[in-house]
XYZ file of C-alpha atoms in Angstrom:
750
model
C 1.096 27.257 -20.348
C 4.181 25.129 -20.974
C 5.321 22.458 -18.535
C 8.137 24.585 -17.101
C 5.801 27.530 -16.552
C 3.260 25.189 -14.929
C 5.977 23.815 -12.653
C 7.047 27.312 -11.615
C 3.457 28.251 -10.840
C 3.068 25.048 -8.809
C 6.123 25.814 -6.689
C 5.293 29.523 -6.301
C 1.691 29.029 -5.146
C 1.225 30.273 -1.597
C 2.936 29.062 0.526
C 6.037 28.817 -1.704
C 7.832 25.484 -1.906
C 6.500 22.005 -1.116
C 7.085 21.318 2.587
C 6.188 22.701 6.010
C 6.643 21.873 9.691
C 3.658 20.252 11.408
C 3.262 19.571 15.112
C 2.520 16.049 16.306
C 1.305 16.955 19.810
C -1.533 19.190 20.981
C -0.610 22.873 21.276
C -4.071 24.288 21.945
C -3.689 25.313 25.583
C -1.148 27.098 27.765
C -0.519 23.763 29.478
C 0.281 22.179 26.113
C 2.773 24.936 25.294
C 4.399 24.614 28.711
C 4.928 20.917 28.046
C 6.126 21.507 24.490
C 8.700 24.148 25.438
C 9.751 25.760 28.700
C 9.654 24.447 31.380
C 8.427 21.054 30.120
C 11.383 20.310 27.860
C 13.730 20.140 30.841
C 12.638 16.604 31.693
C 13.449 14.981 28.353
C 16.608 17.087 28.001
C 17.951 15.713 31.304
C 17.047 12.178 30.277
C 18.916 12.508 26.969
C 21.924 14.048 28.696
C 22.113 10.955 30.896
C 21.405 8.509 28.064
C 21.854 9.802 24.479
C 19.776 6.940 23.066
C 16.746 8.496 24.772
C 16.751 11.012 21.907
C 14.916 8.312 19.972
C 12.239 8.197 22.672
C 11.752 11.908 23.330
C 12.419 13.539 19.929
C 11.637 13.020 16.260
C 15.212 11.917 15.503
C 14.202 8.304 14.837
C 11.963 9.354 11.945
C 14.036 12.248 10.616
C 16.385 12.088 7.615
C 18.701 14.849 6.452
C 18.794 15.298 2.678
C 22.227 16.873 2.171
C 23.527 18.375 -1.082
C 25.856 21.010 -2.484
C 24.068 21.031 -5.842
C 27.197 20.045 -7.766
C 25.596 17.279 -9.869
C 21.848 17.797 -10.131
C 20.238 15.318 -12.509
C 19.760 16.889 -15.921
C 20.959 20.293 -14.699
C 24.568 19.754 -13.653
C 26.459 22.000 -11.216
C 23.773 24.572 -10.384
C 24.877 25.205 -6.811
C 23.173 24.688 -3.443
C 20.508 27.404 -3.630
C 19.221 26.352 -7.039
C 19.132 22.713 -5.939
C 16.723 23.398 -3.065
C 13.534 22.579 -5.057
C 15.040 19.164 -5.810
C 15.879 18.512 -2.174
C 12.421 19.623 -1.043
C 11.021 17.245 -3.629
C 13.098 14.457 -2.149
C 11.501 15.231 1.198
C 8.050 14.996 -0.369
C 8.843 11.506 -1.667
C 10.204 10.345 1.696
C 6.992 11.481 3.390
C 4.578 10.312 0.699
C 5.933 6.808 0.326
C 7.369 5.913 3.749
C 6.053 8.520 6.225
C 9.599 9.754 6.926
C 10.186 13.397 7.854
C 12.989 15.340 6.185
C 15.031 18.486 6.687
C 16.734 19.444 3.431
C 20.174 20.996 3.969
C 21.882 22.745 1.044
C 25.541 23.446 1.820
C 27.633 26.082 0.042
C 30.724 23.876 0.152
C 32.863 22.565 -2.715
C 35.586 20.443 -1.166
C 35.005 16.954 0.293
C 36.635 17.761 3.622
C 34.201 20.601 4.339
C 31.198 18.526 3.257
C 32.322 15.687 5.505
C 32.883 17.946 8.513
C 29.548 19.765 8.136
C 27.522 16.594 7.654
C 29.268 14.716 10.444
C 28.445 17.555 12.851
C 24.707 17.033 12.225
C 24.601 13.480 13.587
C 22.753 14.505 16.790
C 19.905 15.882 14.665
C 19.142 13.033 12.293
C 18.339 9.339 12.322
C 19.876 9.002 8.840
C 21.618 10.967 6.091
C 20.644 10.893 2.407
C 23.411 12.425 0.286
C 22.082 13.841 -2.942
C 23.366 15.295 -6.216
C 27.067 15.480 -5.294
C 29.470 15.109 -8.189
C 31.879 12.202 -8.719
C 34.479 11.332 -7.650
C 34.042 13.524 -4.528
C 30.807 11.706 -3.674
C 32.697 8.425 -3.172
C 35.101 9.921 -0.658
C 32.364 11.828 1.165
C 30.115 8.801 1.573
C 32.875 6.356 2.492
C 34.284 8.668 5.173
C 30.892 9.509 6.645
C 29.925 5.848 6.782
C 33.075 5.112 8.745
C 32.784 8.064 11.107
C 29.027 8.272 11.757
C 26.900 5.796 13.690
C 23.715 6.456 11.694
C 22.909 5.289 8.137
C 24.540 7.322 5.353
C 23.279 6.623 1.846
C 24.182 8.328 -1.435
C 21.021 7.673 -3.403
C 22.479 8.637 -6.787
C 24.868 5.716 -6.404
C 23.021 3.037 -4.559
C 19.385 3.789 -5.366
C 19.990 3.348 -9.073
C 22.149 0.302 -8.365
C 19.504 -1.405 -6.244
C 16.595 -0.773 -8.621
C 18.529 -1.835 -11.703
C 19.787 -4.820 -9.695
C 16.199 -5.884 -8.990
C 15.436 -5.451 -12.689
C 18.474 -7.554 -13.586
C 17.348 -10.418 -11.325
C 14.012 -10.650 -13.109
C 15.340 -9.939 -16.588
C 17.898 -12.730 -16.254
C 15.171 -15.113 -15.117
C 12.956 -14.235 -18.087
C 15.907 -14.562 -20.486
C 16.840 -17.878 -18.819
C 20.385 -16.735 -18.056
C 22.517 -17.181 -14.938
C 23.892 -14.013 -13.362
C 27.344 -15.560 -13.084
C 27.393 -16.103 -16.863
C 26.222 -12.613 -17.863
C 28.532 -10.425 -19.943
C 27.597 -6.845 -19.014
C 28.590 -3.704 -20.923
C 28.340 -0.341 -19.138
C 28.100 3.071 -20.765
C 29.160 5.578 -18.135
C 31.685 5.491 -15.328
C 30.244 8.030 -12.908
C 28.850 7.507 -9.428
C 25.702 5.634 -10.494
C 27.462 3.421 -13.032
C 30.295 2.502 -10.678
C 27.932 1.686 -7.804
C 25.658 -0.301 -10.115
C 28.536 -2.403 -11.424
C 29.654 -3.092 -7.863
C 26.130 -4.034 -6.831
C 25.732 -6.394 -9.778
C 28.804 -8.183 -8.462
C 27.124 -8.456 -5.052
C 24.182 -10.120 -6.796
C 26.371 -12.681 -8.580
C 27.815 -11.108 -11.732
C 31.507 -11.889 -12.222
C 33.702 -8.736 -12.101
C 35.710 -10.029 -15.072
C 32.498 -10.090 -17.133
C 31.896 -6.348 -16.673
C 33.191 -3.917 -19.291
C 32.879 -0.199 -18.541
C 33.074 2.599 -21.099
C 32.837 6.358 -20.999
C 33.061 9.094 -23.608
C 36.716 8.199 -24.241
C 36.064 4.466 -24.730
C 36.557 1.335 -22.651
C 38.044 1.904 -19.180
C 41.435 0.200 -19.291
C 44.029 -0.556 -16.648
C 46.341 1.945 -18.297
C 43.744 4.715 -18.095
C 43.016 4.010 -14.431
C 46.733 4.026 -13.651
C 46.824 7.533 -15.109
C 43.861 8.626 -12.938
C 41.317 8.505 -15.794
C 38.458 8.707 -15.020
C 38.893 7.921 -11.266
C 40.367 5.103 -9.169
C 36.990 3.774 -7.996
C 36.531 1.857 -11.288
C 39.807 0.022 -10.990
C 38.174 -3.366 -10.318
C 36.389 -3.160 -13.693
C 39.337 -1.948 -15.782
C 39.956 -4.002 -18.919
C 43.286 -5.022 -20.315
C 41.987 -4.310 -23.824
C 40.737 -1.030 -25.231
C 37.986 -0.278 -27.721
C 34.785 1.702 -27.804
C 31.217 1.118 -26.643
C 30.345 -0.826 -29.795
C 33.182 -3.244 -29.040
C 32.012 -3.623 -25.442
C 28.432 -4.400 -26.499
C 29.295 -7.017 -29.106
C 28.230 -10.409 -27.715
C 27.162 -8.900 -24.378
C 24.113 -10.305 -22.590
C 23.261 -7.010 -20.931
C 23.803 -3.314 -21.530
C 23.575 -0.740 -18.731
C 23.458 2.887 -19.790
C 24.071 5.669 -17.284
C 25.588 8.186 -19.640
C 24.042 10.234 -22.451
C 21.111 9.953 -24.830
C 21.324 8.540 -28.339
C 24.741 6.896 -28.151
C 23.547 3.329 -28.893
C 22.497 2.296 -32.407
C 20.252 -0.505 -33.636
C 23.335 -2.204 -35.048
C 24.914 -2.267 -31.591
C 21.773 -3.905 -30.195
C 21.853 -6.490 -32.988
C 25.436 -7.357 -32.074
C 24.442 -8.458 -28.564
C 23.791 -12.031 -27.437
C 20.363 -13.708 -27.708
C 17.467 -12.177 -25.754
C 19.488 -9.142 -24.688
C 18.859 -7.107 -21.544
C 19.031 -3.359 -22.180
C 18.831 -0.824 -19.363
C 19.081 2.560 -21.112
C 18.730 4.887 -18.118
C 20.000 8.268 -19.336
C 17.447 11.022 -18.691
C 15.510 12.561 -20.271
C 16.627 10.749 -23.430
C 17.821 7.146 -23.075
C 20.943 5.823 -24.798
C 18.632 4.239 -27.369
C 14.935 4.871 -27.869
C 12.636 2.201 -26.433
C 10.881 1.337 -29.706
C 14.171 1.367 -31.604
C 15.722 -1.171 -29.280
C 12.644 -3.397 -29.122
C 12.340 -3.588 -32.909
C 16.055 -3.935 -33.647
C 15.871 -7.732 -33.604
C 13.389 -10.607 -33.689
C 14.042 -12.255 -30.316
C 13.000 -10.912 -26.901
C 14.583 -7.607 -25.920
C 14.064 -6.914 -22.218
C 14.186 -3.147 -21.968
C 14.210 -0.698 -19.061
C 14.691 3.065 -19.028
C 14.611 5.943 -16.564
C 11.411 7.315 -18.105
C 7.881 6.932 -16.775
C 6.273 6.794 -20.232
C 7.907 3.443 -21.055
C 7.537 0.091 -19.270
C 10.085 -0.880 -16.619
C 11.065 2.520 -15.285
C 14.172 2.377 -13.104
C 12.954 4.838 -10.506
C 14.912 5.442 -7.297
C 11.695 6.150 -5.390
C 11.260 2.367 -5.309
C 14.274 2.219 -3.026
C 15.362 5.131 -0.860
C 12.136 5.745 1.159
C 11.770 2.090 2.009
C 15.383 1.231 2.702
C 15.521 4.193 5.110
C 12.202 3.134 6.673
C 13.582 -0.283 7.524
C 16.918 1.135 8.665
C 15.335 3.779 10.921
C 12.915 1.354 12.523
C 15.728 -0.899 13.759
C 18.031 2.083 14.478
C 20.616 0.687 12.079
C 24.168 1.980 12.287
C 24.548 1.769 8.510
C 22.933 0.657 5.275
C 25.165 -2.277 4.402
C 25.422 -4.564 1.402
C 23.149 -7.192 2.951
C 20.399 -4.603 3.370
C 20.786 -3.408 -0.216
C 20.643 -6.955 -1.596
C 17.553 -7.658 0.519
C 15.927 -4.544 -0.938
C 16.623 -5.651 -4.527
C 15.428 -9.197 -3.942
C 12.210 -7.994 -2.290
C 11.476 -5.696 -5.249
C 12.192 -8.474 -7.741
C 9.883 -10.844 -5.897
C 7.061 -8.302 -5.653
C 7.039 -7.819 -9.431
C 6.008 -11.469 -9.791
C 2.823 -11.072 -7.746
C -0.677 -10.081 -8.793
C -0.986 -6.301 -9.032
C -3.674 -4.484 -6.958
C -6.519 -2.795 -8.829
C -5.556 0.668 -7.582
C -2.140 0.297 -9.211
C -3.643 -1.022 -12.445
C -5.915 2.026 -12.626
C -3.030 4.416 -12.014
C -1.069 2.884 -14.894
C -3.953 2.057 -17.218
C -1.866 2.138 -20.392
C 0.642 -0.507 -19.301
C 0.645 -4.289 -19.007
C 1.159 -5.029 -15.321
C 1.958 -8.725 -15.283
C 5.346 -10.315 -14.760
C 7.184 -10.580 -18.056
C 9.460 -8.571 -20.372
C 7.212 -5.482 -20.028
C 6.930 -5.716 -16.247
C 10.089 -6.603 -14.318
C 9.771 -3.956 -11.587
C 6.850 -3.034 -9.319
C 5.366 0.436 -9.589
C 6.125 3.165 -7.018
C 2.397 3.610 -6.303
C 2.111 -0.032 -5.227
C 1.661 0.317 -1.452
C 3.008 -3.202 -0.919
C 6.526 -1.917 -1.629
C 6.540 -0.348 1.849
C 5.695 -3.638 3.555
C 7.878 -5.946 1.509
C 11.008 -3.834 1.078
C 11.134 -2.215 4.520
C 10.508 -5.568 6.207
C 13.255 -7.232 4.157
C 15.688 -4.401 4.921
C 14.902 -4.478 8.646
C 15.370 -8.251 8.709
C 18.702 -7.948 6.892
C 19.853 -5.255 9.335
C 19.053 -7.536 12.265
C 20.667 -10.592 10.641
C 23.832 -8.685 9.676
C 24.283 -7.087 13.088
C 23.616 -3.518 11.941
C 20.475 -3.108 14.078
C 20.608 -1.494 17.522
C 16.931 -1.774 18.440
C 14.859 -4.827 19.181
C 11.938 -5.292 16.822
C 9.344 -8.003 16.454
C 9.580 -8.743 12.782
C 6.384 -10.806 12.904
C 4.389 -7.669 13.818
C 6.518 -5.119 11.977
C 4.360 -5.516 8.861
C 1.386 -4.266 10.862
C 3.288 -1.206 12.107
C 4.119 -0.336 8.523
C 0.542 -0.850 7.425
C -0.690 1.560 10.088
C 1.432 4.279 8.462
C -0.749 4.054 5.354
C -3.898 5.047 7.196
C -6.347 4.131 9.924
C -8.372 1.812 7.683
C -5.331 -0.364 6.993
C -4.618 -0.525 10.717
C -8.217 -1.474 11.529
C -8.472 -4.068 8.780
C -5.299 -5.707 10.045
C -7.168 -6.537 13.283
C -9.831 -8.416 11.331
C -7.376 -10.019 8.901
C -5.367 -11.436 11.783
C -8.510 -12.841 13.377
C -9.514 -14.405 10.060
C -6.096 -16.039 9.641
C -6.396 -17.675 13.059
C -9.221 -19.930 11.814
C -10.014 -19.584 8.069
C -13.534 -20.508 6.940
C -15.137 -21.535 3.647
C -16.373 -18.443 1.802
C -18.480 -19.014 -1.299
C -18.038 -16.334 -3.963
C -21.226 -16.134 -6.015
C -19.589 -14.299 -8.935
C -16.726 -16.756 -9.122
C -15.926 -16.335 -12.807
C -15.337 -12.580 -12.508
C -11.666 -11.592 -12.896
C -11.585 -9.538 -9.692
C -13.244 -12.307 -7.706
C -10.694 -14.849 -8.930
C -7.770 -12.584 -8.065
C -9.327 -11.934 -4.644
C -9.700 -15.686 -4.100
C -6.013 -16.102 -4.865
C -5.124 -13.477 -2.255
C -7.424 -15.059 0.334
C -5.746 -18.412 -0.192
C -2.222 -16.972 -0.340
C -2.643 -14.956 2.870
C -4.515 -17.702 4.709
C -7.600 -15.549 5.259
C -10.247 -17.923 3.895
C -10.923 -21.032 1.869
C -12.655 -19.545 -1.201
C -15.231 -21.504 -3.211
C -15.806 -20.035 -6.682
C -19.188 -20.553 -8.347
C -18.835 -20.433 -12.127
C -17.605 -22.102 -15.267
C -14.504 -24.135 -14.418
C -12.809 -23.663 -17.792
C -13.264 -19.893 -17.719
C -12.025 -19.641 -14.128
C -8.948 -21.781 -14.796
C -8.210 -19.769 -17.966
C -8.273 -16.538 -15.935
C -5.995 -18.076 -13.305
C -3.522 -18.961 -16.051
C -3.855 -15.583 -17.806
C -2.916 -13.698 -14.654
C -0.223 -16.163 -13.637
C -1.818 -16.684 -10.235
C -0.393 -20.130 -9.717
C -3.089 -21.706 -7.556
C -5.645 -24.473 -7.956
C -9.024 -22.881 -7.195
C -11.922 -24.736 -5.591
C -14.657 -24.370 -8.208
C -18.357 -25.147 -7.935
C -19.414 -25.489 -11.581
C -23.224 -25.851 -11.859
C -22.759 -27.862 -15.074
C -20.661 -30.458 -13.207
C -22.317 -30.698 -9.788
C -25.471 -32.578 -8.825
C -27.692 -29.780 -7.574
C -30.756 -31.835 -6.663
C -30.204 -31.552 -2.910
C -29.791 -27.794 -3.158
C -32.906 -27.526 -5.331
C -34.848 -29.618 -2.814
C -33.715 -27.374 0.018
C -34.591 -24.185 -1.843
C -37.998 -25.628 -2.717
C -38.584 -26.556 0.921
C -37.717 -23.041 2.051
C -39.689 -21.167 -0.606
C -42.576 -23.438 -1.622
C -45.057 -21.333 0.318
C -43.599 -18.222 -1.293
C -44.734 -19.218 -4.771
C -41.695 -21.268 -5.884
C -42.277 -24.599 -7.636
C -39.841 -27.528 -7.640
C -38.874 -26.945 -11.278
C -38.342 -23.248 -10.598
C -36.094 -24.143 -7.652
C -33.994 -26.356 -9.941
C -33.698 -23.531 -12.457
C -32.789 -20.974 -9.773
C -29.887 -22.928 -8.277
C -28.596 -23.811 -11.737
C -28.838 -20.369 -13.315
C -28.530 -17.914 -10.420
C -25.300 -18.246 -8.445
C -26.759 -16.059 -5.698
C -29.394 -18.664 -4.900
C -26.906 -21.522 -5.206
C -24.427 -19.780 -2.908
C -27.149 -18.923 -0.403
C -28.377 -22.525 -0.234
C -24.808 -23.797 0.139
C -24.368 -21.567 3.193
C -27.784 -22.447 4.588
C -27.009 -26.172 4.153
C -23.644 -25.843 5.906
C -21.503 -26.578 2.813
C -19.996 -23.100 3.111
C -19.543 -20.869 6.142
C -20.109 -17.476 4.518
C -20.951 -15.821 1.210
C -20.003 -12.751 -0.822
C -21.972 -11.403 -3.764
C -22.970 -8.135 -5.435
C -19.851 -7.283 -7.439
C -21.702 -7.281 -10.772
C -25.258 -6.597 -9.564
C -27.269 -3.818 -7.980
C -27.238 -4.038 -4.194
C -30.933 -5.046 -3.821
C -30.505 -7.785 -6.452
C -27.510 -9.198 -4.620
C -29.109 -8.985 -1.170
C -32.502 -10.489 -2.043
C -31.562 -14.209 -2.497
C -29.618 -14.553 0.794
C -32.391 -12.681 2.645
C -34.960 -15.107 1.192
C -32.919 -18.272 1.759
C -30.826 -17.584 4.868
C -32.843 -14.844 6.506
C -32.143 -12.960 9.697
C -30.774 -14.414 12.916
C -33.391 -15.846 15.337
C -33.330 -12.806 17.626
C -33.126 -10.238 14.806
C -36.001 -8.599 12.947
C -34.012 -6.202 10.776
C -30.674 -6.415 9.001
C -28.543 -3.316 8.543
C -25.815 -2.177 6.192
C -22.837 -0.770 8.082
C -19.829 1.162 6.763
C -16.630 1.691 8.702
C -15.165 5.100 7.890
C -11.525 5.576 8.852
C -10.085 9.062 9.360
C -6.541 9.949 10.375
C -7.338 9.939 14.088
C -10.571 7.989 14.516
C -12.994 5.479 13.046
C -16.773 5.632 12.962
C -19.349 3.014 12.009
C -22.337 4.300 10.031
C -25.713 2.508 9.991
C -27.943 2.019 8.126
C -26.583 3.095 4.756
C -27.861 0.358 2.412
C -30.962 -1.572 3.567
C -33.842 0.018 5.512
C -35.453 2.868 3.647
C -37.688 4.295 6.400
C -37.006 2.406 9.637
C -39.138 2.761 12.754
C -37.590 3.135 16.203
C -37.263 -0.647 16.624
C -35.334 -0.945 13.352
C -33.081 1.954 14.365
C -32.355 0.257 17.683
C -31.558 -2.973 15.834
C -29.209 -1.122 13.497
C -27.358 0.269 16.528
C -26.998 -3.210 18.062
C -25.684 -4.685 14.828
C -23.268 -1.813 14.184
C -21.955 -2.167 17.743
C -21.291 -5.862 17.114
C -19.299 -5.007 13.993
C -17.303 -2.348 15.869
C -16.228 -4.979 18.374
C -15.006 -7.234 15.571
C -12.511 -4.444 14.886
C -11.646 -4.292 18.622
C -13.460 -0.964 18.991
C -15.686 -0.422 22.040
C -18.916 1.085 20.673
C -20.488 4.384 21.729
C -23.711 4.911 19.801
C -25.472 8.135 18.824
C -28.967 8.185 17.314
C -28.695 11.036 14.819
C -31.285 13.660 13.953
C -31.546 17.380 13.238
C -32.713 17.823 16.840
C -30.726 17.816 20.077
C -32.439 16.019 22.997
C -35.951 17.240 22.310
C -35.166 20.676 20.869
C -37.555 19.762 18.048
C -40.482 17.446 18.692
C -42.216 15.734 15.807
C -42.703 12.268 14.364
C -39.265 12.252 12.733
C -37.296 13.284 15.825
C -39.233 10.926 18.091
C -37.959 7.845 16.205
C -34.284 8.142 17.160
C -35.292 9.376 20.634
C -37.430 6.286 21.216
C -34.728 4.047 19.755
C -32.229 5.401 22.298
C -34.705 4.813 25.149
C -35.380 1.283 23.924
C -31.671 0.500 23.896
C -31.048 2.009 27.334
C -33.835 -0.142 28.813
C -32.434 -3.313 27.213
C -30.336 -5.186 29.829
C -28.347 -6.881 27.036
C -27.074 -3.575 25.667
C -23.694 -3.073 27.320
C -22.514 0.012 25.463
C -23.419 3.693 25.972
C -26.056 5.113 23.666
C -27.898 8.424 23.524
C -29.988 10.607 21.270
C -31.606 12.074 19.446
C -28.709 14.399 18.674
C -27.228 16.340 15.820
C -24.192 14.923 14.039
C -21.756 17.558 15.313
C -22.964 17.040 18.866
C -22.233 13.325 18.477
C -18.653 13.686 17.246
C -17.330 16.974 18.719
C -16.249 16.490 22.337
C -16.565 20.139 23.362
C -20.203 20.223 22.200
C -21.114 16.879 23.684
C -19.555 17.230 27.120
C -19.644 21.018 27.356
C -23.154 21.836 26.237
C -24.786 18.482 26.986
C -22.909 17.243 30.019
C -25.933 15.147 31.051
C -25.521 12.873 28.022
C -24.891 9.182 28.572
C -21.998 9.535 26.148
C -18.883 10.649 28.002
C -16.806 10.585 24.803
C -17.706 11.311 21.167
C -19.724 8.586 19.455
C -18.107 6.065 17.117
C -21.359 4.357 16.053
C -23.571 6.765 14.119
C -27.135 5.596 13.455
C -28.855 7.661 10.762
C -32.635 8.207 10.906
C -33.299 6.738 7.444
C -31.602 5.255 4.401
C -31.520 8.554 2.536
C -29.663 10.328 5.342
C -27.336 7.389 5.907
C -26.333 7.074 2.278
C -25.814 10.818 1.854
C -23.962 11.102 5.144
C -21.400 8.349 4.654
C -20.660 9.439 1.085
C -20.074 13.056 2.131
C -17.778 11.905 4.923
C -15.918 9.670 2.502
C -15.535 12.157 -0.344
C -15.213 15.511 1.414
C -13.938 14.351 4.777
C -11.225 12.191 3.262
C -12.359 9.030 5.040
C -11.566 5.575 3.740
C -14.665 3.380 3.617
C -14.849 -0.344 4.324
C -18.162 -2.021 3.614
C -21.014 -2.238 3.377
C -21.097 -4.981 6.003
C -24.503 -6.686 6.148
C -25.307 -7.247 9.809
C -28.050 -9.366 11.372
C -28.115 -12.332 8.971
C -28.527 -15.863 10.329
C -25.303 -16.812 8.518
C -22.529 -14.469 7.354
C -23.375 -12.814 4.032
C -21.956 -9.581 2.688
C -23.056 -7.749 -0.437
C -20.325 -5.879 -2.279
C -20.829 -2.635 -4.148
C -20.690 -2.892 -7.925
C -17.187 -2.125 -9.137
C -15.434 -2.830 -5.820
C -11.717 -3.564 -6.085
C -9.929 -6.780 -5.197
C -8.852 -5.391 -1.817
C -12.505 -4.628 -0.990
C -13.476 -8.224 -1.746
C -10.632 -9.554 0.393
C -11.531 -7.198 3.238
C -15.202 -8.216 3.276
C -14.202 -11.873 3.032
C -12.119 -11.398 6.194
C -15.095 -9.764 7.935
C -17.281 -12.709 6.836
C -14.752 -15.198 8.201
C -14.698 -13.446 11.587
C -18.531 -13.479 11.526
C -18.420 -17.226 10.919
C -15.874 -17.751 13.683
C -18.125 -16.007 16.184
C -21.206 -17.914 15.068
């Protein structure tokens, strides 16, 4: 099956298309429906009639964008009309939702003249929080957008113009820095004089390029003052009209930068060679750029900084880096417009993000590319979730500063609101990260010379979460820091540099009656970073420890258990996972440590999991799980969780509800719990799930994670005398940072 046939099959699969309407409130009962429609809607309708701004409080307007098109200039397809453009507009809605959690109605209008488009779009202002104009031909698109911006009090944004301009502007900021050139000195040659090219040239001027240094060309050659005076190609390029003619080759000779928004294959190697040193080439025609990537890169011996509109080459100029996030910021402050300050803020935020260390998830998604700031990486990737935080926050701030915002917003907490849109786990981790930042602690990282550990240490330091101590070879660690351009001076504990006698003495003292000799203790702290890190924590030279990234879980857990041990009032440690679903979180214990716990160990696991839940500001409700419901089956296996629940209920120090034994669905489904078993001590579904043994716990959390779509954070090792957490082999940088934050909060509480 060819790609086009595959695409048609994708769109035609039942249900046809790519979008649907989903309800955000309960509609299960007659009461729900009465509230959702008649007579319940009367209340909010009256409120909005009295105060139109209440539409943002009682309806979805504040998160709803209209994608409006007449299909007159669809990328790569031309004037195909409104009906044929609908798959594109639906696709635009998918991107809005996927990247910024913005809802979209796509509106395809069978209208050709600007006046009708303006009138129809203007009439929809009560429906939408913003308007995204799409695939409307030039020069009509200029008139339509300008008029709507003047006459509407919600943001109007023609993405074909400004999206391309903003992304290529961000690329230009970084390309100029790499080429060591000032924007005000750049000579820029444009191929193309349509909507995108004109808007991009104007935006470059907003960034600092001199208008006199811009030369624009189209199929008929350089845009001159004489041509513009004769209406060719349109009056919107007048500010870039040249007093001299020529063709594209003339425009490119000696130019520092080339921007192509025209047609494929119109630039030759000779034209690239005629440019100034270290040229910047943005060949953005799709699907074929003005010059092939490899052709341009090999045309000369100095550095060619190249960007295209294609995803199979580095530095893709992709509008999805802009429009979802600029609308997110604009909607959240109820902006009246998307002004130049907001667009510049968007470009600068994107340029800055490209200079930062790239998350592992993004590296995996783009495994064939170098993702480190330089000529091959001047723009962040669309799948980098940080774009939402950085760009939307910058846009919202610019809207407030420029006077375009109508709603009050706490910019210091806005980042957290955005993070919550990416999922419950991000929202929950933000609670712990904020606590960690309030009083950072020293966290020793046993595998300190591992690349992921070093990058995680950089993030901990940069975000103020912890003071990381890296155990490992100093030269190797510093070389990795330099290789990834992390720009920080790590605190390194190099066993070859440090006097370890005191640590060896302490380890010997702790383990001499466990068969360890003094010479073995010396060897263990020198050769095994797990023992060294554990003794450092036990001695008070570090507040917490992480290990396990490159080892099996038991191997990582054994040294801290031997050296640090459990807390004075704790007999059993437990491994706890937090699983975050769309609408709830649950804490699962024990999934990593106790293979066949008795009822006392199960009770301990519940206590420890409840403590961890409270670190995430969740009030625990514990269920002791089994295949039996409250004595429906009576044997040795079902008695363990039953006795554990009784033990906990009799404990005066247990201040959270707990019950069991019960089946998993009874524990988490409210209708089963309160309907069938109304006598239960749990009045709401459980959020702490204690499994009867390690086998069940491990199987259970993995099924919930993989089939239930939950995001897992952990395992968190609970019950240690000092904070220690053992990572899973292969964890990503974000997992290390998250567990470090949990360890810091542990240390704060201790």
